[in-house]
Amino acid sequence: MNSREKDVLVMALYAGEIMLKNGAETYRVEDTVMRICKAYKISYVESFVTPTGIFVSVDCRENGGDVLTFIKRIVERTIDLNKISKVNDFSRKVSSSFLSIEEALEILKKIDHLPKYPKFLKIFGAATASSFFGVMLGATYSDFISVLITSICIYISISFTEKLNSNFFIQNLFGGAIAAFIAILSIHIGVGIHLDKIIISSIMILVPGVAITNAVRDYISGDLLSGAARTAEAFIVAIAIAVGAGAVMNTWIYIFGGI
Amino acid sequence: MYLQFIFSFLATLGFSILFNIPQKSIIKASFVGGCGWIAFVYWRESFGSLIAASFVGASVVAIISEIFARKFKETVTVFVIPGIIPLVPGAGMYYAMLAAMEKDFSKFAIVGSETLFMAGGIAAAILLVSSIAKMFFEFKKSRKNRDQ
């Protein structure tokens, strides 16, 4: 009866899902979903987004339809700002020019399957980020090498545990533990002098900077629920890193009587 | 000082790759990160307050990001997220954990609360700048509509 509206709704939901999955703020997802629905002449749209799910409701009784509601659960969240930027462009294009629903879905699918940067480049990114952060804090050149190795190991361990379908608590716990372990090891070998600087700069790639920034942006736009959820996420990540690093350091002290 | 800029530029560049920033924006985002860090360092050296320095650094990041986002037709997030990373108080987090491990809870409270306030300062700066930017552009739009 109103299959066109259903198609539009599914398409809008898909766009919202891509954005939320890749770390967009809540208000931006709500905005995008509503803008896409409005572009296809659905007059009444309401969307409610939290970091873990999207709820969209449309009313098409004017056109002889029904009230439709769709829910989409978001389980995994990563950070891919490229996709967010692309979907944002897409939603602007939809509202300014007329695209058929099939064409729009095609574009969205393409965006969803857009490749990330290749793995070696990401490892290189992690290594540069951490090691130069270390130098910013005043680490020496031998610390620099130690941070380089540590951060590469952390990144490999994250991408490995990600594949095993683990949650973000475990990933960050392992990350923190590996950071502490390799940092202590490298000091014993003689590469690196400042233990604190090595650990701080290598855990930078785990630190929940994005969660904090997004939490704030959610609070500004009045999405208190999402803001609170993301703040909680940031805290849990911080605790996980601290537990991982602390456990390894404590164990080391317990076994060898000092670092 | 210029060395600090180069280091923070490269650090932000690394994070930009990790966060999959569109290719054409990587250099711009790194520039934003470098500027924010320089503001942070300058404030820390001249006034000695880490919390105020975080606030100033994040404000610089947010202001340049708002300008870039409008100029290059990108979302603000693409510049703000990597730009803010060098300012995130990872060091404070580590020292707080260390204090808790040594059961030195008064030190834990001091370092922990300072870290929390630094994060709060960054948050407040982004909040303030983006709210003011929204108001400013709304004001400009309403002026334009009235003139027509």
JSON list of N, CA and C in Angstrom, two decimals, chain B residues 54-83:
[
{"chain": "B", "resi": 54, "resn": "SER", "atom": "N", "xyz": [44.54, 23.98, 28.69]},
{"chain": "B", "resi": 54, "resn": "SER", "atom": "CA", "xyz": [43.70, 23.04, 27.94]},
{"chain": "B", "resi": 54, "resn": "SER", "atom": "C", "xyz": [42.52, 23.78, 27.32]},
{"chain": "B", "resi": 55, "resn": "PHE", "atom": "N", "xyz": [41.94, 24.66, 28.11]},
{"chain": "B", "resi": 55, "resn": "PHE", "atom": "CA", "xyz": [40.78, 25.42, 27.62]},
{"chain": "B", "resi": 55, "resn": "PHE", "atom": "C", "xyz": [41.17, 26.26, 26.42]},
{"chain": "B", "resi": 56, "resn": "VAL", "atom": "N", "xyz": [42.30, 26.97, 26.53]},
{"chain": "B", "resi": 56, "resn": "VAL", "atom": "CA", "xyz": [42.73, 27.86, 25.44]},
{"chain": "B", "resi": 56, "resn": "VAL", "atom": "C", "xyz": [43.08, 27.04, 24.20]},
{"chain": "B", "resi": 57, "resn": "GLY", "atom": "N", "xyz": [43.83, 25.95, 24.41]},
{"chain": "B", "resi": 57, "resn": "GLY", "atom": "CA", "xyz": [44.21, 25.11, 23.27]},
{"chain": "B", "resi": 57, "resn": "GLY", "atom": "C", "xyz": [43.00, 24.56, 22.54]},
{"chain": "B", "resi": 58, "resn": "ALA", "atom": "N", "xyz": [42.03, 24.06, 23.30]},
{"chain": "B", "resi": 58, "resn": "ALA", "atom": "CA", "xyz": [40.83, 23.50, 22.68]},
{"chain": "B", "resi": 58, "resn": "ALA", "atom": "C", "xyz": [40.02, 24.58, 21.98]},
{"chain": "B", "resi": 59, "resn": "SER", "atom": "N", "xyz": [40.01, 25.79, 22.55]},
{"chain": "B", "resi": 59, "resn": "SER", "atom": "CA", "xyz": [39.29, 26.90, 21.90]},
{"chain": "B", "resi": 59, "resn": "SER", "atom": "C", "xyz": [39.90, 27.19, 20.54]},
{"chain": "B", "resi": 60, "resn": "VAL", "atom": "N", "xyz": [41.24, 27.23, 20.50]},
{"chain": "B", "resi": 60, "resn": "VAL", "atom": "CA", "xyz": [41.91, 27.50, 19.22]},
{"chain": "B", "resi": 60, "resn": "VAL", "atom": "C", "xyz": [41.54, 26.41, 18.21]},
{"chain": "B", "resi": 61, "resn": "VAL", "atom": "N", "xyz": [41.61, 25.15, 18.67]},
{"chain": "B", "resi": 61, "resn": "VAL", "atom": "CA", "xyz": [41.25, 24.05, 17.77]},
{"chain": "B", "resi": 61, "resn": "VAL", "atom": "C", "xyz": [39.82, 24.22, 17.25]},
{"chain": "B", "resi": 62, "resn": "ALA", "atom": "N", "xyz": [38.90, 24.53, 18.17]},
{"chain": "B", "resi": 62, "resn": "ALA", "atom": "CA", "xyz": [37.49, 24.61, 17.77]},
{"chain": "B", "resi": 62, "resn": "ALA", "atom": "C", "xyz": [37.25, 25.77, 16.82]},
{"chain": "B", "resi": 63, "resn": "ILE", "atom": "N", "xyz": [37.89, 26.93, 17.08]},
{"chain": "B", "resi": 63, "resn": "ILE", "atom": "CA", "xyz": [37.67, 28.10, 16.23]},
{"chain": "B", "resi": 63, "resn": "ILE", "atom": "C", "xyz": [38.19, 27.83, 14.82]},
{"chain": "B", "resi": 64, "resn": "ILE", "atom": "N", "xyz": [39.44, 27.34, 14.72]},
{"chain": "B", "resi": 64, "resn": "ILE", "atom": "CA", "xyz": [39.98, 27.08, 13.38]},
{"chain": "B", "resi": 64, "resn": "ILE", "atom": "C", "xyz": [39.15, 26.02, 12.67]},
{"chain": "B", "resi": 65, "resn": "SER", "atom": "N", "xyz": [38.67, 25.02, 13.43]},
{"chain": "B", "resi": 65, "resn": "SER", "atom": "CA", "xyz": [37.87, 23.96, 12.81]},
{"chain": "B", "resi": 65, "resn": "SER", "atom": "C", "xyz": [36.58, 24.52, 12.24]},
{"chain": "B", "resi": 66, "resn": "GLU", "atom": "N", "xyz": [35.93, 25.41, 13.00]},
{"chain": "B", "resi": 66, "resn": "GLU", "atom": "CA", "xyz": [34.67, 26.00, 12.50]},
{"chain": "B", "resi": 66, "resn": "GLU", "atom": "C", "xyz": [34.92, 26.77, 11.21]},
{"chain": "B", "resi": 67, "resn": "ILE", "atom": "N", "xyz": [36.03, 27.53, 11.18]},
{"chain": "B", "resi": 67, "resn": "ILE", "atom": "CA", "xyz": [36.35, 28.31, 9.98]},
{"chain": "B", "resi": 67, "resn": "ILE", "atom": "C", "xyz": [36.63, 27.38, 8.81]},
{"chain": "B", "resi": 68, "resn": "PHE", "atom": "N", "xyz": [37.48, 26.36, 9.06]},
{"chain": "B", "resi": 68, "resn": "PHE", "atom": "CA", "xyz": [37.83, 25.42, 7.99]},
{"chain": "B", "resi": 68, "resn": "PHE", "atom": "C", "xyz": [36.60, 24.68, 7.48]},
{"chain": "B", "resi": 69, "resn": "ALA", "atom": "N", "xyz": [35.73, 24.28, 8.42]},
{"chain": "B", "resi": 69, "resn": "ALA", "atom": "CA", "xyz": [34.56, 23.49, 8.03]},
{"chain": "B", "resi": 69, "resn": "ALA", "atom": "C", "xyz": [33.70, 24.30, 7.07]},
{"chain": "B", "resi": 70, "resn": "ARG", "atom": "N", "xyz": [33.56, 25.59, 7.34]},
{"chain": "B", "resi": 70, "resn": "ARG", "atom": "CA", "xyz": [32.73, 26.41, 6.46]},
{"chain": "B", "resi": 70, "resn": "ARG", "atom": "C", "xyz": [33.43, 26.70, 5.15]},
{"chain": "B", "resi": 71, "resn": "LYS", "atom": "N", "xyz": [34.73, 26.90, 5.23]},
{"chain": "B", "resi": 71, "resn": "LYS", "atom": "CA", "xyz": [35.49, 27.26, 4.03]},
{"chain": "B", "resi": 71, "resn": "LYS", "atom": "C", "xyz": [35.60, 26.08, 3.07]},
{"chain": "B", "resi": 72, "resn": "PHE", "atom": "N", "xyz": [35.88, 24.88, 3.62]},
{"chain": "B", "resi": 72, "resn": "PHE", "atom": "CA", "xyz": [36.14, 23.73, 2.75]},
{"chain": "B", "resi": 72, "resn": "PHE", "atom": "C", "xyz": [34.94, 22.81, 2.64]},
{"chain": "B", "resi": 73, "resn": "LYS", "atom": "N", "xyz": [33.79, 23.23, 3.18]},
{"chain": "B", "resi": 73, "resn": "LYS", "atom": "CA", "xyz": [32.55, 22.44, 3.08]},
{"chain": "B", "resi": 73, "resn": "LYS", "atom": "C", "xyz": [32.74, 21.00, 3.56]},
{"chain": "B", "resi": 74, "resn": "GLU", "atom": "N", "xyz": [33.23, 20.89, 4.79]},
{"chain": "B", "resi": 74, "resn": "GLU", "atom": "CA", "xyz": [33.40, 19.59, 5.43]},
{"chain": "B", "resi": 74, "resn": "GLU", "atom": "C", "xyz": [32.61, 19.64, 6.73]},
{"chain": "B", "resi": 75, "resn": "THR", "atom": "N", "xyz": [32.47, 18.47, 7.38]},
{"chain": "B", "resi": 75, "resn": "THR", "atom": "CA", "xyz": [31.85, 18.51, 8.70]},
{"chain": "B", "resi": 75, "resn": "THR", "atom": "C", "xyz": [32.90, 18.95, 9.72]},
{"chain": "B", "resi": 76, "resn": "VAL", "atom": "N", "xyz": [32.44, 19.63, 10.75]},
{"chain": "B", "resi": 76, "resn": "VAL", "atom": "CA", "xyz": [33.38, 20.16, 11.75]},
{"chain": "B", "resi": 76, "resn": "VAL", "atom": "C", "xyz": [34.16, 19.03, 12.42]},
{"chain": "B", "resi": 77, "resn": "THR", "atom": "N", "xyz": [33.48, 17.91, 12.63]},
{"chain": "B", "resi": 77, "resn": "THR", "atom": "CA", "xyz": [34.10, 16.78, 13.33]},
{"chain": "B", "resi": 77, "resn": "THR", "atom": "C", "xyz": [35.41, 16.35, 12.71]},
{"chain": "B", "resi": 78, "resn": "VAL", "atom": "N", "xyz": [35.50, 16.43, 11.38]},
{"chain": "B", "resi": 78, "resn": "VAL", "atom": "CA", "xyz": [36.70, 15.98, 10.67]},
{"chain": "B", "resi": 78, "resn": "VAL", "atom": "C", "xyz": [37.93, 16.73, 11.17]},
{"chain": "B", "resi": 79, "resn": "PHE", "atom": "N", "xyz": [37.76, 17.99, 11.58]},
{"chain": "B", "resi": 79, "resn": "PHE", "atom": "CA", "xyz": [38.91, 18.75, 12.08]},
{"chain": "B", "resi": 79, "resn": "PHE", "atom": "C", "xyz": [39.00, 18.71, 13.60]},
{"chain": "B", "resi": 80, "resn": "VAL", "atom": "N", "xyz": [37.86, 18.73, 14.28]},
{"chain": "B", "resi": 80, "resn": "VAL", "atom": "CA", "xyz": [37.90, 18.83, 15.74]},
{"chain": "B", "resi": 80, "resn": "VAL", "atom": "C", "xyz": [38.46, 17.56, 16.37]},
{"chain": "B", "resi": 81, "resn": "ILE", "atom": "N", "xyz": [38.03, 16.40, 15.90]},
{"chain": "B", "resi": 81, "resn": "ILE", "atom": "CA", "xyz": [38.41, 15.15, 16.58]},
{"chain": "B", "resi": 81, "resn": "ILE", "atom": "C", "xyz": [39.91, 14.91, 16.56]},
{"chain": "B", "resi": 82, "resn": "PRO", "atom": "N", "xyz": [40.57, 14.94, 15.40]},
{"chain": "B", "resi": 82, "resn": "PRO", "atom": "CA", "xyz": [42.03, 14.76, 15.47]},
{"chain": "B", "resi": 82, "resn": "PRO", "atom": "C", "xyz": [42.73, 15.95, 16.12]},
{"chain": "B", "resi": 83, "resn": "GLY", "atom": "N", "xyz": [42.18, 17.15, 15.97]},
{"chain": "B", "resi": 83, "resn": "GLY", "atom": "CA", "xyz": [42.83, 18.33, 16.52]},
{"chain": "B", "resi": 83, "resn": "GLY", "atom": "C", "xyz": [42.89, 18.31, 18.03]}
]
